[in-house]
Structure formats: C-alpha cells, structure tokens
XYZ file of C-alpha atoms in Angstrom:
523
model
C -12.745 17.092 24.420
C -14.465 20.458 24.577
C -14.726 22.691 21.536
C -12.831 25.448 23.319
C -9.825 23.105 23.588
C -9.753 22.673 19.811
C -9.251 26.362 19.032
C -5.455 26.351 19.628
C -5.195 23.356 17.276
C -7.553 24.676 14.621
C -7.835 28.476 14.895
C -11.090 29.739 13.472
C -14.526 31.049 14.346
C -16.555 29.261 16.993
C -20.349 29.261 16.656
C -22.406 27.961 19.568
C -21.381 26.679 22.991
C -17.611 26.478 23.646
C -18.068 23.817 26.315
C -19.793 21.377 23.947
C -18.003 18.029 24.163
C -17.101 15.738 21.296
C -16.389 12.031 21.724
C -15.115 11.207 18.250
C -14.591 12.552 14.740
C -15.892 11.469 11.332
C -15.909 12.951 7.843
C -18.247 10.183 6.632
C -21.868 11.293 6.777
C -22.922 7.630 6.760
C -20.938 6.809 9.879
C -21.155 9.872 12.149
C -23.312 9.621 15.257
C -24.572 12.049 17.933
C -21.745 13.161 20.190
C -19.208 13.018 17.386
C -17.777 15.908 15.414
C -18.843 15.826 11.774
C -16.167 17.202 9.453
C -18.065 18.745 6.545
C -15.293 19.048 3.973
C -15.332 20.681 0.532
C -15.093 17.994 -2.142
C -14.328 17.879 -5.828
C -18.009 17.440 -6.673
C -20.059 17.879 -3.493
C -19.465 19.789 -0.276
C -19.851 17.586 2.790
C -22.019 20.292 4.323
C -24.795 19.181 1.975
C -25.373 16.197 4.266
C -25.157 18.128 7.531
C -28.835 19.228 7.821
C -30.071 15.632 7.878
C -27.368 14.731 10.405
C -28.370 17.675 12.598
C -31.982 16.528 12.459
C -30.713 13.083 13.561
C -28.983 14.548 16.619
C -25.490 15.516 15.475
C -24.667 18.885 17.051
C -20.913 19.341 16.446
C -19.572 20.497 13.063
C -16.154 21.327 11.603
C -16.364 23.123 8.269
C -15.397 26.219 6.263
C -17.307 29.437 5.570
C -18.962 27.976 2.460
C -20.021 24.890 4.375
C -21.482 26.853 7.286
C -23.367 29.111 4.869
C -24.809 26.054 3.113
C -25.912 24.565 6.462
C -27.411 27.843 7.669
C -29.322 28.393 4.450
C -30.696 24.843 4.485
C -31.980 25.115 8.060
C -33.301 28.687 8.041
C -36.635 28.196 6.280
C -38.394 26.024 8.862
C -38.901 27.105 12.479
C -38.112 23.675 13.925
C -34.937 23.528 11.821
C -33.931 26.987 13.064
C -34.249 25.715 16.621
C -32.018 22.746 15.762
C -29.472 25.081 14.156
C -29.350 27.126 17.361
C -28.256 23.994 19.207
C -25.320 23.323 16.880
C -21.755 24.172 17.822
C -19.487 24.678 14.829
C -15.794 25.364 14.350
C -15.369 27.267 11.081
C -11.856 27.317 9.641
C -10.318 28.316 6.340
C -9.113 24.798 5.373
C -10.885 22.105 7.408
C -9.087 19.177 5.767
C -5.715 20.660 6.720
C -6.614 20.665 10.440
C -8.736 17.507 10.545
C -5.878 15.154 11.430
C -4.641 17.295 14.288
C -8.191 17.744 15.607
C -8.715 13.965 15.413
C -5.456 13.297 17.278
C -6.511 15.702 20.014
C -10.019 14.250 20.382
C -8.789 10.656 20.487
C -5.657 11.474 22.514
C -3.428 9.649 20.048
C -0.644 12.132 19.403
C 2.047 9.716 20.616
C 0.339 6.333 21.094
C 1.278 3.730 19.922
C 4.898 3.886 18.719
C 4.746 4.256 14.920
C 7.030 2.951 12.181
C 6.095 4.374 8.769
C 7.176 3.129 5.347
C 6.782 4.969 2.057
C 7.998 4.356 -1.500
C 6.539 2.964 -4.723
C 7.169 -0.748 -4.166
C 7.810 -2.735 -1.012
C 5.751 -0.745 1.522
C 3.386 -3.579 2.406
C 6.122 -6.204 2.542
C 8.387 -4.090 4.732
C 5.621 -3.416 7.267
C 4.805 -7.129 7.495
C 8.486 -7.998 7.872
C 8.863 -5.453 10.684
C 5.718 -6.820 12.318
C 7.087 -10.379 12.081
C 10.320 -9.327 13.782
C 8.448 -7.455 16.508
C 6.195 -10.454 17.136
C 9.251 -12.708 17.455
C 10.607 -10.286 20.058
C 7.392 -10.502 22.079
C 5.835 -7.156 21.180
C 2.107 -6.561 20.908
C 1.709 -5.184 17.423
C -0.502 -3.672 14.753
C -0.219 -3.170 10.991
C -1.980 -0.615 8.773
C -1.772 -0.937 5.022
C -3.065 -2.010 1.653
C -3.859 -5.612 2.487
C -5.480 -5.256 5.891
C -5.463 -3.569 9.252
C -4.251 -5.876 12.009
C -4.683 -4.975 15.666
C -3.224 -7.466 18.128
C -4.055 -10.315 15.767
C -7.548 -9.155 14.791
C -8.066 -8.281 11.116
C -9.970 -5.321 9.725
C -10.188 -5.149 5.887
C -8.545 -2.056 4.476
C -10.159 0.151 1.833
C -7.184 2.474 1.364
C -3.453 2.070 1.897
C -3.745 4.801 4.527
C -7.169 5.516 6.108
C -8.582 9.037 6.346
C -7.358 10.986 9.372
C -10.394 10.477 11.671
C -10.408 6.722 10.926
C -6.660 6.551 11.469
C -6.763 8.128 14.915
C -9.792 6.051 15.897
C -7.673 3.002 14.996
C -4.824 4.290 17.149
C -7.291 4.608 20.037
C -8.349 0.984 19.509
C -4.692 -0.043 19.522
C -4.186 1.739 22.829
C -7.183 -0.117 24.263
C -5.718 -3.412 22.963
C -2.357 -2.552 24.591
C -0.513 -2.468 21.268
C 2.962 -1.001 21.721
C 4.111 -0.688 18.077
C 2.289 -0.178 14.789
C 3.984 -0.683 11.412
C 2.230 1.437 8.824
C 2.300 2.130 5.103
C 2.249 5.816 4.245
C 1.154 6.519 0.678
C 1.832 9.650 -1.353
C -1.932 10.184 -1.622
C -2.213 10.112 2.179
C 0.527 12.697 2.599
C -0.947 14.965 -0.094
C -4.486 14.668 1.272
C -3.639 15.222 4.969
C -4.645 11.688 5.974
C -1.633 11.206 8.272
C -1.790 14.640 9.889
C -1.500 14.333 13.634
C 0.482 11.082 13.418
C 4.168 11.135 14.320
C 6.555 8.321 13.447
C 9.485 7.245 15.577
C 11.182 6.130 12.360
C 10.200 6.640 8.714
C 11.549 4.383 5.958
C 11.930 4.860 2.199
C 12.033 1.859 -0.163
C 12.347 3.251 -3.711
C 10.610 5.414 -6.266
C 9.510 4.497 -9.784
C 6.667 5.508 -12.074
C 3.209 5.106 -10.580
C 0.239 7.333 -9.675
C 1.088 10.017 -12.219
C -2.633 10.296 -12.886
C -2.744 11.944 -9.435
C 0.665 13.618 -9.084
C 1.177 14.615 -12.762
C 4.988 14.398 -12.651
C 7.665 12.311 -10.958
C 8.858 15.480 -9.242
C 5.457 16.037 -7.631
C 5.335 12.354 -6.672
C 8.763 12.660 -5.021
C 7.821 15.848 -3.168
C 4.698 14.173 -1.768
C 6.798 11.300 -0.398
C 9.400 13.710 0.985
C 6.854 15.223 3.377
C 7.194 12.124 5.555
C 10.838 12.956 6.229
C 10.110 16.271 7.945
C 9.921 16.967 11.664
C 6.154 17.311 11.381
C 5.865 13.588 10.726
C 8.985 11.786 11.952
C 11.946 11.813 14.327
C 14.451 9.970 12.136
C 14.671 8.026 8.896
C 16.196 5.009 7.170
C 16.497 5.522 3.416
C 17.432 2.864 0.871
C 19.818 4.394 -1.674
C 19.713 1.763 -4.402
C 18.321 4.301 -6.875
C 18.803 8.011 -7.587
C 15.589 8.879 -5.797
C 16.927 7.413 -2.559
C 19.975 9.657 -2.807
C 17.741 12.647 -3.473
C 15.485 11.752 -0.541
C 18.522 11.607 1.718
C 19.409 15.161 0.682
C 15.828 16.392 1.040
C 15.149 14.830 4.459
C 14.826 17.281 7.356
C 15.411 14.633 10.029
C 18.506 12.544 10.887
C 18.985 9.882 8.198
C 20.577 6.435 8.197
C 21.301 5.255 4.651
C 20.992 1.601 3.640
C 22.247 -0.183 0.540
C 24.623 -2.706 -0.961
C 27.738 -0.622 -1.507
C 30.058 1.725 0.347
C 27.855 4.758 -0.298
C 25.602 3.475 2.508
C 26.168 3.906 6.219
C 24.595 0.486 6.813
C 25.545 -2.085 4.182
C 23.815 -5.268 2.991
C 26.212 -8.146 2.268
C 24.322 -10.630 0.140
C 24.912 -13.303 -2.480
C 22.251 -13.014 -5.237
C 19.695 -15.798 -5.050
C 20.345 -16.529 -1.369
C 17.885 -15.858 1.458
C 20.565 -15.382 4.134
C 22.516 -12.141 4.328
C 24.394 -9.914 6.746
C 23.620 -6.307 7.661
C 26.758 -4.363 8.630
C 26.225 -1.344 10.875
C 28.582 1.610 10.943
C 29.550 0.918 14.571
C 31.094 -2.416 13.599
C 28.168 -4.658 14.533
C 26.980 -7.286 12.034
C 23.470 -8.716 12.091
C 22.574 -12.045 10.538
C 19.231 -12.006 8.744
C 17.157 -14.184 6.456
C 14.418 -12.997 4.133
C 11.359 -15.225 4.632
C 10.091 -14.173 1.190
C 11.572 -14.997 -2.238
C 13.417 -12.393 -4.258
C 16.579 -10.359 -3.888
C 14.457 -7.221 -3.517
C 12.918 -8.787 -0.409
C 16.407 -8.988 1.061
C 16.450 -5.194 0.839
C 12.958 -4.995 2.356
C 14.042 -7.278 5.227
C 17.151 -5.175 5.834
C 15.034 -2.003 5.841
C 12.597 -3.476 8.373
C 15.455 -4.536 10.658
C 17.204 -1.172 10.308
C 14.059 0.758 11.214
C 13.572 -1.346 14.337
C 17.181 -0.769 15.396
C 16.758 2.965 14.819
C 13.571 2.846 16.907
C 15.632 1.693 19.877
C 15.630 -2.110 19.735
C 19.179 -3.400 20.379
C 20.910 -4.822 17.314
C 21.754 -7.974 19.297
C 18.023 -8.672 19.775
C 17.375 -8.384 16.036
C 20.342 -10.676 15.372
C 18.903 -13.282 17.769
C 15.673 -13.637 15.747
C 16.958 -12.472 12.353
C 17.022 -15.924 10.757
C 14.074 -17.485 12.561
C 11.250 -14.921 12.446
C 8.345 -15.547 10.075
C 6.296 -13.225 7.880
C 3.678 -13.989 5.246
C 2.373 -11.198 3.070
C -0.867 -11.977 1.185
C -0.412 -11.512 -2.549
C 3.246 -10.509 -2.340
C 5.421 -13.130 -4.064
C 2.975 -15.658 -2.610
C 3.606 -19.229 -3.712
C 0.258 -20.892 -4.373
C -0.293 -24.418 -3.076
C -2.712 -26.693 -4.887
C -6.081 -27.507 -3.404
C -7.052 -31.138 -3.732
C -5.265 -34.441 -3.266
C -2.165 -33.475 -1.277
C -0.723 -36.993 -1.466
C -0.833 -36.881 -5.274
C 0.877 -33.495 -5.310
C 3.647 -34.688 -3.006
C 4.226 -37.933 -4.900
C 4.189 -36.238 -8.319
C 5.707 -32.759 -7.908
C 6.843 -32.961 -11.511
C 3.232 -32.523 -12.638
C 2.906 -28.879 -11.647
C 4.698 -25.638 -12.453
C 5.498 -23.236 -9.642
C 2.793 -20.555 -9.432
C 3.316 -17.209 -7.706
C 0.855 -14.350 -7.219
C 2.307 -10.873 -6.777
C 0.966 -7.327 -6.588
C 3.611 -5.983 -9.007
C 1.856 -3.422 -11.197
C 4.611 -0.992 -12.193
C 7.437 -1.432 -14.709
C 10.047 -1.575 -11.951
C 8.102 -4.069 -9.837
C 7.445 -6.386 -12.792
C 11.118 -6.300 -13.815
C 12.312 -7.080 -10.290
C 9.774 -9.845 -9.680
C 10.649 -11.607 -12.932
C 14.407 -11.113 -12.554
C 14.414 -12.739 -9.140
C 12.642 -15.841 -10.516
C 15.120 -16.481 -13.333
C 17.636 -18.402 -11.247
C 15.531 -21.490 -10.615
C 13.077 -21.500 -13.537
C 13.573 -23.197 -16.905
C 10.800 -21.041 -18.326
C 9.208 -17.877 -17.001
C 5.568 -17.090 -17.796
C 3.812 -13.887 -16.754
C 0.058 -13.231 -16.698
C -0.682 -9.520 -16.329
C -2.583 -6.461 -17.485
C -2.968 -2.875 -16.246
C -5.661 -1.021 -14.342
C -7.974 1.396 -16.100
C -8.591 5.019 -15.082
C -5.103 5.148 -13.581
C -1.598 6.192 -14.651
C -1.677 5.485 -18.404
C 1.987 6.368 -18.856
C 3.297 3.256 -17.116
C 1.609 0.733 -19.424
C 4.242 0.949 -22.155
C 6.989 0.397 -19.565
C 5.136 -2.573 -18.056
C 5.098 -4.180 -21.500
C 8.792 -3.487 -21.955
C 9.695 -5.014 -18.582
C 7.687 -8.167 -19.280
C 9.179 -8.555 -22.764
C 12.736 -8.248 -21.444
C 12.349 -10.684 -18.555
C 9.669 -13.301 -19.418
C 9.744 -16.190 -21.887
C 5.962 -16.226 -22.333
C 3.516 -13.353 -21.862
C -0.182 -13.951 -21.317
C -1.662 -10.470 -21.691
C -5.018 -10.071 -19.975
C -7.276 -7.585 -18.180
C -6.642 -6.262 -14.670
C -9.284 -3.839 -13.364
C -10.307 -2.026 -16.572
C -12.826 0.086 -14.673
C -14.481 2.501 -17.105
C -11.751 2.335 -19.778
C -11.904 0.194 -22.888
C -9.933 -2.998 -22.000
C -8.761 -3.366 -25.618
C -7.152 0.073 -25.434
C -5.335 -0.781 -22.207
C -3.966 -4.025 -23.616
C -2.946 -2.280 -26.825
C -0.851 0.234 -24.839
C 0.951 -2.605 -23.049
C 1.420 -4.436 -26.343
C 3.172 -1.375 -27.794
C 5.794 -1.684 -25.067
C 6.204 -5.405 -25.736
C 6.525 -4.874 -29.483
C 9.070 -2.076 -29.001
C 11.410 -4.424 -27.133
C 10.893 -7.209 -29.678
C 11.577 -4.849 -32.600
C 14.715 -3.517 -30.896
C 16.082 -7.009 -30.319
C 16.087 -6.578 -26.533
C 13.298 -9.047 -25.785
C 13.571 -12.398 -24.069
C 9.931 -13.230 -24.790
C 9.281 -15.955 -27.366
C 5.508 -16.294 -27.167
C 2.747 -13.749 -26.594
C -0.865 -14.771 -25.970
C -3.725 -12.334 -25.443
C -6.625 -13.649 -23.351
C -8.882 -10.788 -22.153
C -10.766 -12.877 -19.575
C -8.437 -12.950 -16.553
C -9.682 -16.283 -15.242
C -9.233 -17.931 -18.629
C -5.776 -16.388 -18.915
C -4.680 -17.922 -15.605
C -6.195 -21.282 -16.586
C -4.356 -21.287 -19.891
C -1.022 -20.257 -18.401
C -1.155 -23.023 -15.785
C -2.418 -25.635 -18.261
C 0.321 -24.959 -20.825
C 3.262 -24.414 -18.483
C 6.107 -26.897 -18.421
C 6.438 -28.506 -14.952
C 9.843 -26.836 -14.617
C 8.377 -23.420 -15.388
C 7.338 -20.618 -13.068
C 4.069 -18.802 -13.684
C 3.865 -15.288 -12.225
C 0.339 -13.871 -11.976
C 0.995 -10.163 -11.508
C -0.946 -7.018 -10.756
C -3.774 -7.741 -8.341
C -2.081 -9.658 -5.544
C -4.323 -9.783 -2.489
C -7.365 -8.207 -4.178
C -10.598 -10.184 -4.062
C -12.583 -8.311 -6.703
C -12.308 -7.215 -10.320
C -13.758 -3.884 -11.425
C -15.247 -3.779 -14.927
C -17.123 -0.568 -15.636
C -18.485 0.395 -12.242
C -19.274 -3.186 -11.217
C -17.066 -5.160 -8.854
C -17.299 -8.938 -9.136
C -15.653 -11.522 -6.904
C -12.268 -12.492 -8.277
C -9.116 -13.615 -6.482
C -5.930 -14.415 -8.428
C -4.867 -16.802 -5.662
C -8.113 -18.763 -5.650
C -8.251 -18.966 -9.449
C -4.608 -20.087 -9.629
C -5.211 -22.734 -6.992
C -8.212 -23.976 -8.958
C -6.196 -24.125 -12.192
C -3.463 -26.126 -10.452
C -6.047 -28.527 -9.071
C -7.579 -29.054 -12.508
C -4.172 -29.798 -13.967
C -3.306 -32.162 -11.134
C -6.577 -33.974 -11.626
C -5.986 -34.324 -15.359
C -8.621 -31.784 -16.362
C -7.853 -29.271 -19.085
C -9.586 -25.911 -18.918
C -10.784 -24.528 -22.204
C -8.025 -22.699 -24.079
C -8.580 -19.399 -25.771
C -5.769 -18.370 -28.137
C -5.361 -14.890 -29.543
C-alpha cells in the first residue's frame, strides 16, 4: 500500500514521497525490516522514535509517529551529513495519536478488514475456554479454523506461542493475513480489556462478540470496576462487532446488555434470557432452548457447571454467526475440545498398568488457571459433588491487582477442606506480603464461622507445595492446583525460571504411585 492511500485512514502530515510503498507494519524496533512501516509510538518511559535513527541507517524508510517523535528523529539525524541524506529518503506519516490509528493502518496494509470471519469473546473468566469450545465445534463441522488467545495462537492446526491474550495491532493483522494464506475461514479470539483500552484490536471487526461475566481482576490497570466494565463494553459497539451474545448470570451481564450498541441475544438459565440453558447441576449434558422454539442438545467436554455456560455461549455465538442450529445440534454431544490448563485433569506419568489396576492409590488432580475470587469459588464448587475432600494449592501474582487477594482467600476458605498456600508469580513483590494478604481473607472467613476449611498449610516453594498436597491427599480427594494453568514459567523478581504446574503435578503423582514420598515442609 502506498503512503498516499493511508491518509484517509490516518489523517495527518505527510513528509517525503507519497508513492512510497509499505509491505507490512511493526511497532517493535527489534522486528521491523526494510519495506515495512515502523510505528514509533510514545511510551510510558521511552518514545519509540528513539530507536528510529538506527532503523533508518539499517534501511527502514517508512515511519508512523507523532510530532514529538518526528522532532526526535530529525534532531538525531541532523548533525551528520550522511544521516541528513538518509533522513531525506524517509517518508513519514505524522499524526496526533499514532497508537489510535495503528490498528486501522495495519488492517489497510495487510488487507484484513474483513478476513477471516471473527468471533470475539470478552469477560473476566471463561474467555479462553469459550474460544476453544467454539473452535472444537467448528472443527467438527468441517471448518478450517484459527484461535487467538492466552494459551496459544493456532492457525489451521499450527501453534504459535502467545505472549499476550490479544497481540498488538500490527501483529494481529499480520496473523489475519497468515490465516487468509492458510485458507482459514473462522477465527475464535479472546479480546481482553487491556487490548480494547490500548487499541490492539482496532481495525478488527467481529461477526459476533460474546460476554462471559465480570468480576474483580486487573484493577491495577483499570482502577475501578466501572472503568473495567467500560473497557469491555467497547467490544459491543458497531466499531468492533455486528451482533452480540451476552450471558446474564450476573448483574454485569444485565448492564452490558443495556450498554451494547449492537443487536443482543441474551443467554442464561432463567426466563430473563432469550436463549435458556436447561441443565441439571453436575451433569455434562444439557439443552439450549432458542426463542424460536428450537432446542439444541449439547454436552460440555470439560468438567464444571460453569463450563456448561461456556459451551452454551460458544454454540450461541456460532448460531448467531449464521450456522444453522440443526448443524450445531448434530455435533453438540460429540465434538471435542481440550483447553490446556483449564480444569485439566492430570494423568500420571509412569507405569500405566499400575495406575489402572490400583486407581485407589491416587487422588484426582486438576490444574486450572483460576486466579480471581469468582473463578476460585466456581472451580471449587463444581468439584464438591464427587470429592470426599477438596484440597486447593494456590497463591497470587505480584505487581498486579492487590485488592483481589483478600477475596481469593475468602473463596478458598469457604469452598476447600484443605488450603496449601504458596507462591504464584511474586515478581518484584515480597512473597510473604502476598501470602499474608491472602491469609487475611482466609482468617476472616474462619473467624466469621463461614469457612469450610479445616487445615491450612503454608509452603512458599510452589513445587514443594504441589508435592505435599499430592502426597498427603486421601485417594478419594481432589487436589486443585490453581492460578497458573498453562504457564510454563515462574517469575521471581525479574527472573523467569521453568515451571509448569501440570508437569510438577504429574511428577508428584508418579512419585506417590511409585511409593516415593517427597520431602514435606510444614508451616
């Protein structure tokens, strides 16, 4: 695309040659290459224009920036004659707010305004699961699919690790271009509140947007629940979507229905909803009743009553996207979906024959990403039905929303029989302080007589905590390892070390099956 074609999308001042062509877009100075447009964005600490002179010397000649950025570039390249000659060969589009136009510029350059069909899911909990459930249904119907989200980016079966829930706008549209090349017809995508606030999904338009729920999280970024809600609500405007399916099992769902600027289909378990879930608690099978009289038989492939809601949301979004209800009904109880680190039952590694012949030796172990009060409460509540004893291993991340830690402790105390309190990703915070904040929530429930918990153990080392929980659990117990889910690293200070809850849990099960006892650390 020529620079002159970008002016209607991003009105501003054009420096240089209007017919200069750009073949791609990047805001990452480490990844941009000659021929691409480098977006030099103002940052909290450093302006991206600081890196532009070296890029220009390396052959990059197309820049998107603001007045401050262009001044910084001009000043840096004005002292040396050879640099001045390079500056003369640069074409720049200078706009007031480059981040606000970056997504639309990226969509134009990559030609991805409407390709592929997009299904977007937002909410506090359930985004990842719902996208994987929708993808599983689409695959069963013969579609060529993609997924973008927290766990990974999947394009027609190929996996690309994901750094953010939603990539930055240039990366996102480059991914859409790859999907087009791979002949993907539908992409199921998580849309985070950060992405909406930071213009990462600008230029993307969703056939259907879905809302799962809203509970406390990310208030270190949004400050208040109201700001958090307003960030999510942007998805349900005509800028981003054509229509919406909104779960109204909490007050925020009802508010989102009122705030939405696109046609809404409501989903829930009572007569307030246009589409109603008929479900017996504890069962995987359920029926989704549509307001035109059709009934769709579905089965959640994942444990938990909340995953029934996620399955119903995925199905509803596909129906709203144009897939006949009868087609969803045909695969509704046979499609498969596995979500890494989301209510994932961990199988033992080691002698399979011994495990099968002596199932009574091992507790059930489940790894889940639940890291908010609401998610912990729901995950534990759904495991009560078939567990004699419920054990939770969890902590809270450092340098993040501190206000939710008390509530996480409360939820665990109300729903678990045993709590093994440990570290999550403390980052640069004092781990003792984080655990103490959670412990205050636990103690508050105990003191008020509302607690189910009978035993509390504090084991700071996360690996040792998992070992101890598995070693001490009754074979009829369920051990929930919560908080990190699919993550494969633990951040302490600024150092990330390899750590995977699933691998460590599998190892602990194997040690128990083999008669080994890991060292116990009681607190």
